[in-house]
């Protein structure tokens, strides 16, 4: 097992990465100093892993499971209320500890419930998808969707620890694995050229879920994210954290326009990353050869390399204007400037976008 520390002063916490970690009670129990633990999970993950987590928590812990319906469309106020209701009906107080057992949807909503219930209670993340292990469980962004925009309601709130157990990925559908790989590629592309090259080489082992390759990919992704988050915890307007949103400005527009859940988050990010890279080529910030490598790596991971066929530039602009990355009315874009570097800019004109977005 490898431990990566997220260095945030008194909000610092460890990420444990390894295989078969949830079977080991010591890791979990080291972070639990309370009697009542509420495990939030969903109808897909509960039958797979809830028993193992319950067993690891042992007989001395009072465990309250909350099994939510599965899907991005449930990452909303109604589901959040369900969690508050269970907590209140069970007379939970500020000592209660929440555990998020699931993918990014469960992690985001449980984290926000923990941030807001009684003005903040402790929580642990046990991410069960690749995407949540390399991205959403790390860095403290929590929240829910609103009908008018994704992740619009939320808080920065750090967990006590993250347990990233790649053994849990054995049951993950291939499509979800690929979606997670989109965020993995992102770290290589924005700041870690050597990691990008490593991904190009190890791609077949990753697709086949080889545990040691997955562990390495999760470690290097978390190290990159930890480094960025430690420098810019609250995503300041000019800060480095914004670069983690590569592919997300276009990606969120795709997700929102297509309806949450139809395009997976990682798939939308993949298409968004290709679009951002095409913009970079049009602005002479990236070479055609680099764009080719970016497209090839996404394609090798079975990810989309273009946005939805029927989506027009007007639809992109409409949805991008709702994005949180809009600053003073200007849409901010994250544009790669090579393999291993990216910039944040609002200097992307419609004349640059039109041939890329309007051509479809
Ligand atoms: N907080 C952040 O910083 C951050 C970053 C990136 C994404 N996100 C959010 O994360 C969400 C996407 O997360 P996701 O991709 O994990 O999706 P998800 O949580 O919807 O999980 C994907 C699917 O896999 C199933 N699943 C989960 N673990 C499984 C397992 N081990 N075996 C079999 N099936 C399993 C889930 O039930 C679900 O059907 C989005 O809501 C996105 O906004 C947040
Ligand atoms: Zn993302």
CSV table of C-alpha atoms and ligand atoms in Angstrom, one decimal:
chain,number,residue,atom,x,y,z
A,1,UNK,CA,0.0,0.0,0.0
A,2,UNK,CA,1.2,3.5,-0.8
A,3,UNK,CA,0.2,6.6,1.1
A,4,UNK,CA,-0.1,10.0,-0.6
A,5,UNK,CA,-0.5,13.0,1.7
A,6,UNK,CA,-2.7,15.9,0.7
A,7,UNK,CA,-0.9,18.8,2.3
A,8,UNK,CA,-3.5,21.4,3.4
A,9,UNK,CA,-2.4,22.4,6.9
A,10,UNK,CA,-5.0,21.3,9.5
A,11,UNK,CA,-7.1,19.9,6.7
A,12,UNK,CA,-4.4,17.5,5.5
A,13,UNK,CA,-5.3,13.9,4.9
A,14,UNK,CA,-3.9,10.7,3.5
A,15,UNK,CA,-4.9,8.8,0.3
A,16,UNK,CA,-4.2,5.1,0.6
A,17,UNK,CA,-3.7,3.3,-2.7
A,18,UNK,CA,-3.4,-0.4,-3.1
A,19,UNK,CA,-5.2,-3.7,-3.8
A,20,UNK,CA,-7.8,-5.3,-1.4
A,21,UNK,CA,-7.6,-2.4,1.1
A,22,UNK,CA,-11.2,-2.5,2.3
A,23,UNK,CA,-10.8,-6.0,3.5
A,24,UNK,CA,-8.2,-4.7,6.0
A,25,UNK,CA,-10.1,-3.3,9.0
A,26,UNK,CA,-7.0,-1.5,10.4
A,27,UNK,CA,-7.0,1.2,7.7
A,28,UNK,CA,-10.6,2.1,8.2
A,29,UNK,CA,-10.7,1.8,12.0
A,30,UNK,CA,-7.6,4.0,12.4
A,31,UNK,CA,-9.8,6.9,11.2
A,32,UNK,CA,-13.0,6.1,13.1
A,33,UNK,CA,-13.2,7.5,16.6
A,34,UNK,CA,-17.0,7.5,16.9
A,35,UNK,CA,-19.8,5.0,17.6
A,36,UNK,CA,-22.1,5.7,14.8
A,37,UNK,CA,-21.1,5.5,11.1
A,38,UNK,CA,-23.4,6.1,8.2
A,39,UNK,CA,-22.3,4.4,5.0
A,40,UNK,CA,-23.8,6.1,1.9
A,41,UNK,CA,-23.8,3.9,-1.2
A,42,UNK,CA,-26.1,3.0,-4.0
A,43,UNK,CA,-28.1,0.0,-5.3
A,44,UNK,CA,-25.3,-1.1,-7.6
A,45,UNK,CA,-22.3,-0.9,-5.2
A,46,UNK,CA,-24.2,-2.1,-2.0
A,47,UNK,CA,-24.6,-5.7,-3.1
A,48,UNK,CA,-20.9,-5.8,-4.2
A,49,UNK,CA,-19.0,-4.2,-1.3
A,50,UNK,CA,-21.3,-3.0,1.6
A,51,UNK,CA,-20.8,-6.3,3.5
A,52,UNK,CA,-17.1,-6.1,3.3
A,53,UNK,CA,-17.0,-2.6,4.6
A,54,UNK,CA,-19.5,-3.5,7.3
A,55,UNK,CA,-17.3,-6.4,8.4
A,56,UNK,CA,-14.2,-4.2,8.5
A,57,UNK,CA,-16.0,-1.7,10.7
A,58,UNK,CA,-16.5,-4.5,13.2
A,59,UNK,CA,-19.2,-5.2,15.9
A,60,UNK,CA,-18.4,-2.2,18.0
A,61,UNK,CA,-19.6,0.3,15.4
A,62,UNK,CA,-23.3,1.2,15.0
A,63,UNK,CA,-23.6,1.2,11.2
A,64,UNK,CA,-26.5,2.9,9.4
A,65,UNK,CA,-26.5,2.1,5.6
A,66,UNK,CA,-28.1,4.5,3.2
A,67,UNK,CA,-28.6,2.9,-0.2
A,68,UNK,CA,-29.5,5.5,-2.8
A,69,UNK,CA,-30.7,5.0,-6.4
A,70,UNK,CA,-27.9,4.8,-8.9
A,71,UNK,CA,-27.3,7.6,-11.4
A,72,UNK,CA,-26.1,11.2,-12.0
A,73,UNK,CA,-29.7,12.3,-12.2
A,74,UNK,CA,-30.0,11.5,-8.4
A,75,UNK,CA,-27.2,13.9,-7.5
A,76,UNK,CA,-29.8,16.5,-6.5
A,77,UNK,CA,-31.5,18.2,-3.5
A,78,UNK,CA,-34.1,15.4,-3.2
A,79,UNK,CA,-31.4,12.8,-2.6
A,80,UNK,CA,-29.5,15.1,-0.3
A,81,UNK,CA,-32.7,15.5,1.7
A,82,UNK,CA,-33.0,11.7,2.0
A,83,UNK,CA,-29.6,11.6,3.6
A,84,UNK,CA,-30.4,14.4,6.0
A,85,UNK,CA,-33.7,12.7,6.9
A,86,UNK,CA,-32.0,9.4,7.8
A,87,UNK,CA,-29.4,11.3,9.9
A,88,UNK,CA,-32.1,13.2,11.7
A,89,UNK,CA,-34.4,10.3,12.2
A,90,UNK,CA,-31.6,8.3,13.7
A,91,UNK,CA,-30.8,11.3,16.0
A,92,UNK,CA,-27.3,11.6,14.6
A,93,UNK,CA,-25.3,14.4,16.2
A,94,UNK,CA,-22.0,16.2,15.2
A,95,UNK,CA,-20.1,13.0,16.2
A,96,UNK,CA,-21.5,11.0,13.4
A,97,UNK,CA,-19.1,9.9,10.7
A,98,UNK,CA,-20.1,9.4,7.0
A,99,UNK,CA,-18.5,7.0,4.6
A,100,UNK,CA,-19.0,7.5,0.9
A,101,UNK,CA,-18.8,4.1,-0.7
A,102,UNK,CA,-19.3,4.5,-4.5
A,103,UNK,CA,-18.3,6.5,-7.5
A,104,UNK,CA,-18.1,10.3,-7.9
A,105,UNK,CA,-21.9,10.7,-7.6
A,106,UNK,CA,-21.9,9.1,-4.2
A,107,UNK,CA,-18.7,10.9,-3.2
A,108,UNK,CA,-19.9,14.3,-4.2
A,109,UNK,CA,-23.3,14.1,-2.5
A,110,UNK,CA,-22.0,12.4,0.6
A,111,UNK,CA,-19.2,14.9,0.9
A,112,UNK,CA,-21.7,17.8,0.6
A,113,UNK,CA,-24.0,16.1,3.2
A,114,UNK,CA,-21.0,15.9,5.5
A,115,UNK,CA,-20.1,19.5,4.9
A,116,UNK,CA,-23.5,20.8,5.6
A,117,UNK,CA,-25.1,18.5,8.2
A,118,UNK,CA,-24.8,20.2,11.6
A,119,UNK,CA,-22.4,22.6,9.9
A,120,UNK,CA,-19.9,19.8,9.2
A,121,UNK,CA,-19.3,16.3,10.3
A,122,UNK,CA,-16.4,14.0,9.4
A,123,UNK,CA,-16.4,11.8,6.4
A,124,UNK,CA,-14.3,9.2,4.6
A,125,UNK,CA,-14.2,8.5,0.9
A,126,UNK,CA,-14.0,4.9,-0.4
A,127,UNK,CA,-14.1,5.6,-4.2
A,128,UNK,CA,-15.2,2.6,-6.2
A,129,UNK,CA,-14.7,3.9,-9.8
A,130,UNK,CA,-11.5,4.7,-11.5
A,131,UNK,CA,-12.7,8.3,-12.1
A,132,UNK,CA,-13.5,8.8,-8.4
A,133,UNK,CA,-10.2,7.2,-7.3
A,134,UNK,CA,-8.1,9.5,-9.5
A,135,UNK,CA,-10.2,12.6,-9.4
A,136,UNK,CA,-13.4,13.3,-7.6
A,137,UNK,CA,-12.4,11.8,-4.2
A,138,UNK,CA,-9.3,14.0,-4.1
A,139,UNK,CA,-9.3,17.7,-3.4
A,140,UNK,CA,-12.4,18.4,-1.5
A,141,UNK,CA,-14.9,19.5,-4.1
A,142,UNK,CA,-18.4,18.3,-3.0
A,143,UNK,CA,-21.8,19.1,-4.3
A,144,UNK,CA,-24.9,18.4,-6.3
A,145,UNK,CA,-26.4,19.4,-9.6
A,146,UNK,CA,-29.1,21.9,-10.2
A,147,UNK,CA,-31.6,21.8,-13.2
A,148,UNK,CA,-29.8,24.9,-14.5
A,149,UNK,CA,-26.3,23.6,-14.2
A,150,UNK,CA,-24.0,20.8,-13.1
A,151,UNK,CA,-22.3,20.9,-9.7
A,152,UNK,CA,-23.8,24.4,-9.1
A,153,UNK,CA,-24.5,23.8,-5.4
A,154,UNK,CA,-21.6,22.6,-3.2
A,155,UNK,CA,-18.7,23.3,-0.9
A,156,UNK,CA,-15.0,22.7,-0.5
A,157,UNK,CA,-14.8,20.1,2.2
A,158,UNK,CA,-12.0,17.7,2.8
A,159,UNK,CA,-12.4,14.1,4.0
A,160,UNK,CA,-10.5,12.4,6.8
A,161,UNK,CA,-8.9,10.0,4.4
A,162,UNK,CA,-9.4,8.4,1.0
A,163,UNK,CA,-9.1,4.6,0.5
A,164,UNK,CA,-8.5,3.9,-3.2
A,165,UNK,CA,-8.7,0.2,-3.5
A,166,UNK,CA,-8.1,-0.9,-7.1
A,167,UNK,CA,-9.5,-4.3,-6.2
A,168,UNK,CA,-12.9,-2.7,-6.4
A,169,UNK,CA,-12.4,-1.9,-10.0
A,170,UNK,CA,-12.7,-5.6,-11.0
A,171,UNK,CA,-16.5,-5.2,-11.2
A,172,UNK,CA,-16.4,-1.9,-12.9
A,173,UNK,CA,-17.9,-1.9,-16.5
A,174,UNK,CA,-15.3,-1.3,-19.2
A,175,UNK,CA,-17.1,1.9,-20.3
A,176,UNK,CA,-16.7,3.3,-16.8
A,177,UNK,CA,-13.1,2.3,-16.7
A,178,UNK,CA,-12.5,4.2,-20.0
A,179,UNK,CA,-14.3,7.2,-18.6
A,180,UNK,CA,-11.9,7.3,-15.7
A,181,UNK,CA,-8.9,7.0,-18.0
A,182,UNK,CA,-10.0,10.3,-19.5
A,183,UNK,CA,-9.2,12.1,-16.2
A,184,UNK,CA,-5.9,10.1,-16.0
A,185,UNK,CA,-4.8,11.3,-19.4
A,186,UNK,CA,-5.7,14.8,-18.3
A,187,UNK,CA,-2.9,14.9,-15.6
A,188,UNK,CA,-0.3,13.8,-18.2
A,189,UNK,CA,-1.5,16.4,-20.7
A,190,UNK,CA,-1.6,19.4,-18.4
A,191,UNK,CA,1.5,18.8,-16.3
A,192,UNK,CA,3.3,15.5,-16.5
A,193,UNK,CA,4.7,14.6,-20.0
A,194,UNK,CA,6.5,11.6,-18.6
A,195,UNK,CA,3.2,10.2,-17.3
A,196,UNK,CA,1.6,10.8,-20.7
A,197,UNK,CA,4.4,8.7,-22.3
A,198,UNK,CA,4.0,6.0,-19.6
A,199,UNK,CA,0.2,5.9,-20.5
A,200,UNK,CA,1.0,5.5,-24.2
A,201,UNK,CA,3.2,2.5,-23.3
A,202,UNK,CA,1.1,0.8,-20.7
A,203,UNK,CA,-2.2,1.3,-22.3
A,204,UNK,CA,-3.0,-2.4,-22.9
A,205,UNK,CA,-2.3,-3.4,-19.3
A,206,UNK,CA,-4.6,-0.6,-18.1
A,207,UNK,CA,-7.4,-1.6,-20.4
A,208,UNK,CA,-7.0,-5.2,-19.0
A,209,UNK,CA,-7.2,-3.9,-15.4
A,210,UNK,CA,-3.8,-5.2,-14.4
A,211,UNK,CA,-3.8,-4.4,-10.7
A,212,UNK,CA,-0.2,-3.2,-10.4
A,213,UNK,CA,-0.5,-0.9,-13.5
A,214,UNK,CA,-3.8,0.4,-12.1
A,215,UNK,CA,-2.1,1.2,-8.8
A,216,UNK,CA,0.6,3.1,-10.6
A,217,UNK,CA,-1.9,5.1,-12.6
A,218,UNK,CA,-3.9,5.9,-9.5
A,219,UNK,CA,-0.8,6.9,-7.6
A,220,UNK,CA,0.6,9.2,-10.3
A,221,UNK,CA,-2.8,10.8,-10.9
A,222,UNK,CA,-3.4,11.4,-7.2
A,223,UNK,CA,0.2,12.8,-6.7
A,224,UNK,CA,-0.5,15.2,-9.6
A,225,UNK,CA,-3.8,16.3,-8.2
A,226,UNK,CA,-2.5,16.5,-4.7
A,227,UNK,CA,0.3,18.8,-5.9
A,228,UNK,CA,-2.1,21.1,-7.7
A,229,UNK,CA,-4.7,21.2,-4.9
A,230,UNK,CA,-2.0,21.9,-2.3
A,231,UNK,CA,-1.0,25.0,-4.3
A,232,UNK,CA,-4.6,26.2,-4.9
A,233,UNK,CA,-7.1,24.6,-2.6
A,234,UNK,CA,-10.0,26.9,-3.5
A,235,UNK,CA,-9.4,27.3,-7.2
A,236,UNK,CA,-8.6,31.0,-7.3
A,237,UNK,CA,-9.4,32.7,-10.6
A,238,UNK,CA,-5.9,32.8,-12.0
A,239,UNK,CA,-4.7,29.7,-10.0
A,240,UNK,CA,-3.2,26.5,-11.2
A,241,UNK,CA,-6.2,24.4,-10.0
A,242,UNK,CA,-8.3,25.7,-12.9
A,243,UNK,CA,-6.0,23.7,-15.3
A,244,UNK,CA,-7.6,20.5,-13.9
A,245,UNK,CA,-10.7,21.6,-15.8
A,246,UNK,CA,-9.0,20.8,-19.2
A,247,UNK,CA,-11.8,19.4,-21.4
A,248,UNK,CA,-14.4,20.3,-18.8
A,249,UNK,CA,-15.7,23.6,-20.3
A,250,UNK,CA,-16.7,21.8,-23.5
A,251,UNK,CA,-17.4,18.6,-21.6
A,252,UNK,CA,-19.9,20.0,-19.2
A,253,UNK,CA,-21.7,21.6,-22.1
A,254,UNK,CA,-21.9,18.2,-23.8
A,255,UNK,CA,-23.1,16.5,-20.6
A,256,UNK,CA,-25.8,19.2,-19.9
A,257,UNK,CA,-27.0,19.4,-23.5
A,258,UNK,CA,-27.2,15.6,-23.9
A,259,UNK,CA,-28.9,15.2,-20.5
A,260,UNK,CA,-27.0,14.0,-17.4
A,261,UNK,CA,-26.1,10.4,-17.6
A,262,UNK,CA,-26.3,9.9,-21.4
A,263,UNK,CA,-22.7,10.8,-21.9
A,264,UNK,CA,-20.5,9.7,-19.0
A,265,UNK,CA,-18.6,12.5,-17.4
A,266,UNK,CA,-15.3,11.1,-18.5
A,267,UNK,CA,-16.5,10.6,-22.1
A,268,UNK,CA,-17.6,14.2,-22.3
A,269,UNK,CA,-14.3,15.3,-20.8
A,270,UNK,CA,-12.5,13.2,-23.5
A,271,UNK,CA,-14.4,14.9,-26.3
A,272,UNK,CA,-13.9,18.2,-24.6
A,273,UNK,CA,-10.1,17.6,-24.4
A,274,UNK,CA,-9.9,16.9,-28.1
A,275,UNK,CA,-11.9,20.0,-28.9
A,276,UNK,CA,-9.6,22.1,-26.6
A,277,UNK,CA,-6.6,20.5,-28.3
A,278,UNK,CA,-8.0,21.4,-31.7
A,279,UNK,CA,-8.4,25.0,-30.5
A,280,UNK,CA,-4.8,24.9,-29.4
A,281,UNK,CA,-3.7,23.8,-32.9
A,282,UNK,CA,-5.8,26.5,-34.5
A,283,UNK,CA,-4.0,29.1,-32.2
A,284,UNK,CA,-0.6,27.6,-33.0
A,285,UNK,CA,-0.1,26.6,-29.4
A,286,UNK,CA,0.1,22.8,-30.1
A,287,UNK,CA,1.5,20.9,-33.1
A,288,UNK,CA,-0.5,18.6,-35.4
A,289,UNK,CA,1.7,15.7,-34.3
A,290,UNK,CA,0.9,16.4,-30.6
A,291,UNK,CA,-2.8,16.6,-31.4
A,292,UNK,CA,-2.5,13.2,-33.2
A,293,UNK,CA,-0.9,11.6,-30.0
A,294,UNK,CA,-3.7,13.1,-27.9
A,295,UNK,CA,-6.4,11.7,-30.2
A,296,UNK,CA,-4.6,8.3,-30.5
A,297,UNK,CA,-4.4,7.9,-26.7
A,298,UNK,CA,-8.0,8.7,-26.2
A,299,UNK,CA,-9.1,6.4,-29.0
A,300,UNK,CA,-6.9,3.6,-27.6
A,301,UNK,CA,-8.8,3.9,-24.3
A,302,UNK,CA,-12.1,3.6,-26.3
A,303,UNK,CA,-13.0,7.2,-25.6
A,304,UNK,CA,-15.0,9.5,-27.9
A,305,UNK,CA,-12.7,11.8,-29.9
A,306,UNK,CA,-15.4,14.2,-31.0
A,307,UNK,CA,-18.5,15.8,-29.5
A,308,UNK,CA,-22.1,14.7,-30.3
A,309,UNK,CA,-22.8,14.9,-34.0
A,310,UNK,CA,-25.9,17.0,-33.7
A,311,UNK,CA,-24.5,19.5,-31.2
A,312,UNK,CA,-24.1,23.0,-32.7
A,313,UNK,CA,-21.8,25.8,-31.7
A,314,UNK,CA,-24.7,27.8,-30.4
A,315,UNK,CA,-25.6,24.9,-28.1
A,316,UNK,CA,-22.0,24.8,-26.8
A,317,UNK,CA,-21.9,28.5,-26.2
A,318,UNK,CA,-25.3,28.5,-24.4
A,319,UNK,CA,-24.3,25.7,-22.0
A,320,UNK,CA,-20.7,27.0,-21.5
A,321,UNK,CA,-22.1,30.3,-20.4
A,322,UNK,CA,-23.7,28.6,-17.4
A,323,UNK,CA,-20.3,27.0,-16.5
A,324,UNK,CA,-18.7,27.9,-13.2
A,325,UNK,CA,-15.5,28.7,-15.2
A,326,UNK,CA,-17.2,31.8,-16.6
A,327,UNK,CA,-15.5,34.8,-15.1
A,328,UNK,CA,-16.9,38.4,-15.5
A,329,UNK,CA,-19.1,37.1,-18.4
A,330,UNK,CA,-16.1,35.6,-20.2
A,331,UNK,CA,-15.9,31.9,-20.8
A,332,UNK,CA,-12.5,30.6,-19.6
A,333,UNK,CA,-10.8,27.9,-21.6
A,334,UNK,CA,-8.1,25.5,-20.6
A,335,UNK,CA,-5.9,25.0,-23.6
A,336,UNK,CA,-3.0,22.6,-23.9
A,337,UNK,CA,0.3,24.2,-24.9
A,338,UNK,CA,2.1,21.0,-25.5
A,339,UNK,CA,2.1,17.5,-24.0
A,340,UNK,CA,2.6,18.3,-20.3
A,341,UNK,CA,1.5,22.0,-20.1
A,342,UNK,CA,-1.7,24.0,-20.3
A,343,UNK,CA,-2.9,27.6,-19.9
A,344,UNK,CA,-6.1,29.2,-18.7
A,345,UNK,CA,-7.4,31.8,-21.2
A,346,UNK,CA,-10.5,33.6,-22.3
A,347,UNK,CA,-8.8,34.4,-25.6
A,348,UNK,CA,-10.7,32.0,-27.8
A,349,UNK,CA,-12.7,33.8,-30.5
A,350,UNK,CA,-15.9,32.5,-32.2
A,351,UNK,CA,-13.9,32.5,-35.4
A,352,UNK,CA,-11.5,29.9,-33.9
A,353,UNK,CA,-14.4,27.9,-32.5
A,354,UNK,CA,-16.6,27.9,-35.5
A,355,UNK,CA,-14.7,25.5,-37.8
A,356,UNK,CA,-14.2,23.1,-34.9
A,357,UNK,CA,-17.6,23.1,-33.3
A,358,UNK,CA,-19.7,24.3,-36.3
A,359,UNK,CA,-18.4,21.7,-38.7
A,360,UNK,CA,-20.5,19.1,-37.0
B,1,LIG,N1,-15.6,16.4,-6.8
B,1,LIG,C1,-14.8,16.4,-7.9
B,1,LIG,O1,-13.7,17.0,-7.8
B,1,LIG,C2,-15.2,15.7,-9.1
B,1,LIG,C3,-14.3,15.5,-10.1
B,1,LIG,C4,-14.7,14.8,-11.2
B,1,LIG,C5,-16.0,14.3,-11.3
B,1,LIG,N2,-16.9,14.5,-10.3
B,1,LIG,C6,-18.2,14.0,-10.4
B,1,LIG,O2,-18.2,12.6,-10.3
B,1,LIG,C7,-19.3,12.1,-11.0
B,1,LIG,C8,-18.9,11.0,-11.9
B,1,LIG,O3,-18.3,10.0,-11.1
B,1,LIG,P1,-18.2,8.5,-11.6
B,1,LIG,O4,-17.7,8.5,-13.0
B,1,LIG,O5,-17.5,7.7,-10.6
B,1,LIG,O6,-19.7,8.0,-11.8
B,1,LIG,P2,-20.8,7.2,-10.9
B,1,LIG,O7,-20.6,7.6,-9.5
B,1,LIG,O8,-22.1,7.5,-11.5
B,1,LIG,O9,-20.4,5.7,-11.1
B,1,LIG,C9,-20.5,5.1,-12.4
B,1,LIG,C10,-21.3,3.9,-12.4
B,1,LIG,O10,-20.5,2.8,-11.9
B,1,LIG,C11,-21.2,2.1,-10.8
B,1,LIG,N3,-20.1,1.6,-10.0
B,1,LIG,C12,-19.4,2.3,-9.1
B,1,LIG,N4,-18.4,1.5,-8.6
B,1,LIG,C13,-18.6,0.3,-9.1
B,1,LIG,C14,-17.9,-0.9,-9.0
B,1,LIG,N5,-16.8,-1.0,-8.3
B,1,LIG,N6,-18.3,-2.0,-9.7
B,1,LIG,C15,-19.3,-1.9,-10.5
B,1,LIG,N7,-20.0,-0.7,-10.7
B,1,LIG,C16,-19.7,0.4,-10.0
B,1,LIG,C17,-22.0,3.2,-10.3
B,1,LIG,O11,-23.1,2.6,-9.5
B,1,LIG,C18,-22.5,3.9,-11.5
B,1,LIG,O12,-23.5,3.2,-12.1
B,1,LIG,C19,-20.0,13.2,-11.7
B,1,LIG,O13,-21.1,13.6,-10.9
B,1,LIG,C20,-18.9,14.3,-11.6
B,1,LIG,O14,-19.5,15.6,-11.6
B,1,LIG,C21,-16.5,15.3,-9.2
B,2,LIG,ZN1,-13.9,15.7,-14.3
